[in-house]
Short mmCIF file of C-alpha atoms in Angstrom, two decimals:
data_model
loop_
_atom_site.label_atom_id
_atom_site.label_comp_id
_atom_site.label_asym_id
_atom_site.label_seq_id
_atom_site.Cartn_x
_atom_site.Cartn_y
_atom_site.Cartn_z
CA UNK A 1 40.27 154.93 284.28
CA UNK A 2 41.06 151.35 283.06
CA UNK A 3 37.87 149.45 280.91
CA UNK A 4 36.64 146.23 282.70
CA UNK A 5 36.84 143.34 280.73
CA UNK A 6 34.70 140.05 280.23
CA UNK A 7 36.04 136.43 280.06
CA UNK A 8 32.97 133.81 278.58
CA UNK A 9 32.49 130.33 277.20
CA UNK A 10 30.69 130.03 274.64
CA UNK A 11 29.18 126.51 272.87
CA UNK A 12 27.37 124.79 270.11
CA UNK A 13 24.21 123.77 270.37
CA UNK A 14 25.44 119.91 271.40
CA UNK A 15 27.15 121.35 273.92
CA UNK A 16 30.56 119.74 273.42
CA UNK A 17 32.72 122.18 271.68
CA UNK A 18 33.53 124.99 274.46
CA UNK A 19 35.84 128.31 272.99
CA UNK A 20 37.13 130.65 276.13
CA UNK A 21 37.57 133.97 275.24
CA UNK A 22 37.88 137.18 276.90
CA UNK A 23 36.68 140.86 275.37
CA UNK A 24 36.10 144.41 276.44
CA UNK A 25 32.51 144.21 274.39
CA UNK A 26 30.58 141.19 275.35
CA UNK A 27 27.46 141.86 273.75
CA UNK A 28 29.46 143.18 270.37
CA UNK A 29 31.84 140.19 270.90
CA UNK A 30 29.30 137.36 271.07
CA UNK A 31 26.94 138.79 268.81
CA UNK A 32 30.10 138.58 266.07
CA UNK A 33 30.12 134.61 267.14
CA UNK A 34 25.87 134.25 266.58
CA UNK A 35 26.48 135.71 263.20
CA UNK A 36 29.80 134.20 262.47
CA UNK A 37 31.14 137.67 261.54
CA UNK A 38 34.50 135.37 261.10
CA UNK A 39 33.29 133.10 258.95
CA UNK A 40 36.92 130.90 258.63
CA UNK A 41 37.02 131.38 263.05
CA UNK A 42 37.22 128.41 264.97
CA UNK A 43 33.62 129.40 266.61
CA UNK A 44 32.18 129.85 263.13
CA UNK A 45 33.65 126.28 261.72
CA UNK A 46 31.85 124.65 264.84
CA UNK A 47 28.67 126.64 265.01
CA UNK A 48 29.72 128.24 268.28
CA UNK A 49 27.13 130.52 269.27
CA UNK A 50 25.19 129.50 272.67
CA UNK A 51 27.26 131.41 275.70
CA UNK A 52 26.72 129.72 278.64
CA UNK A 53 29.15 131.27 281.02
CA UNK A 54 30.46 134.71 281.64
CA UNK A 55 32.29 136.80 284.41
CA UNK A 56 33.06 140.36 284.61
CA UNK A 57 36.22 141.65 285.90
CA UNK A 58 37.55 145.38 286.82
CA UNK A 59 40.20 145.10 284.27
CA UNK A 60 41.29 143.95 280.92
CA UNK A 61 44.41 142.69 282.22
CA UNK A 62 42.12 140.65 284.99
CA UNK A 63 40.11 139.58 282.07
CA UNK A 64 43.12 138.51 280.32
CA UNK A 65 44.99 136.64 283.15
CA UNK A 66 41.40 134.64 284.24
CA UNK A 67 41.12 133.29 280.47
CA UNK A 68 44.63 132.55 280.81
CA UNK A 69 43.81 130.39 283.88
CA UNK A 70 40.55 129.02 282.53
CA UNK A 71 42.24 127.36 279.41
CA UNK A 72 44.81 126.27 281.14
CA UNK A 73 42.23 123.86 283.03
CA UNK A 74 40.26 120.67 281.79
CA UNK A 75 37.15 120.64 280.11
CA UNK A 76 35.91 119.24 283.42
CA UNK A 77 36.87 122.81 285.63
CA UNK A 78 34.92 124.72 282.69
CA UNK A 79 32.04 121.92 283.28
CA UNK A 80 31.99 123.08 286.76
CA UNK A 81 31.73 126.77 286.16
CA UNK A 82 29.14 126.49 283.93
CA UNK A 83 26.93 124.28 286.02
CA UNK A 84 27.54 126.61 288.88
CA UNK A 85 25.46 129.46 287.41
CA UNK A 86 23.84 127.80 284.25
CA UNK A 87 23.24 124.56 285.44
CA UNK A 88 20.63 123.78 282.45
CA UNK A 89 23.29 125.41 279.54
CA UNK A 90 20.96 127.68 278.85
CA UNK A 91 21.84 130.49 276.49
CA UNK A 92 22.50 133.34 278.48
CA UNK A 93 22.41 136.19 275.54
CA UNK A 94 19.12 137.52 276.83
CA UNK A 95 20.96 138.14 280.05
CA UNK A 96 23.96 139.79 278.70
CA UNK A 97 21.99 142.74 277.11
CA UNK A 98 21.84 144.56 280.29
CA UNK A 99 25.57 144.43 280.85
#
């Protein structure tokens, strides 16, 4: 059996840097981006550390091919998919620790 995989947005506390990425480990991968684990990483240099978007997907490869399709769109799209299920930008790590 294949392992799922997770695509999520994460932000600074301004709000106005967004990083897309995609992982097998969501909690493991955004708690290495609250503790800047990579401390020369792009999330680390802007104090990326607030996710405030996230889907689930049967697949890795899924994962892979809706980042893919997520960068590939404006910062307004992301805007929109935020808003759709965090409409405040709230930090959604609490909710992730059930996942």
């Amino acid at each position: 059996m294949k392992k799922g995989g997770c695509v999520y947005i994460i932000t600074n506390q301004y709000n106005n840097v967004l990083y897309t990425g995609v992982t097998a480990e969501l909690r493991a991968r955004v708690w290495e981006h609250k503790t800047k684990f990579y401390s020369k990483s792009f999330t680390a240099k802007y104090n990326c550390n607030k996710v405030v978007w996230y889907e689930t997907l049967p697949t890795i490869e899924e994962a892979i091919d809706r980042e893919k399709q997520i960068k590939g769109g404006s910062r307004k799209d992301k805007e929109a998919l935020i808003k759709n299920i965090n409409p405040t930008w709230k930090d959604l790590w609490d909710d992730i620790q059930d996942l």
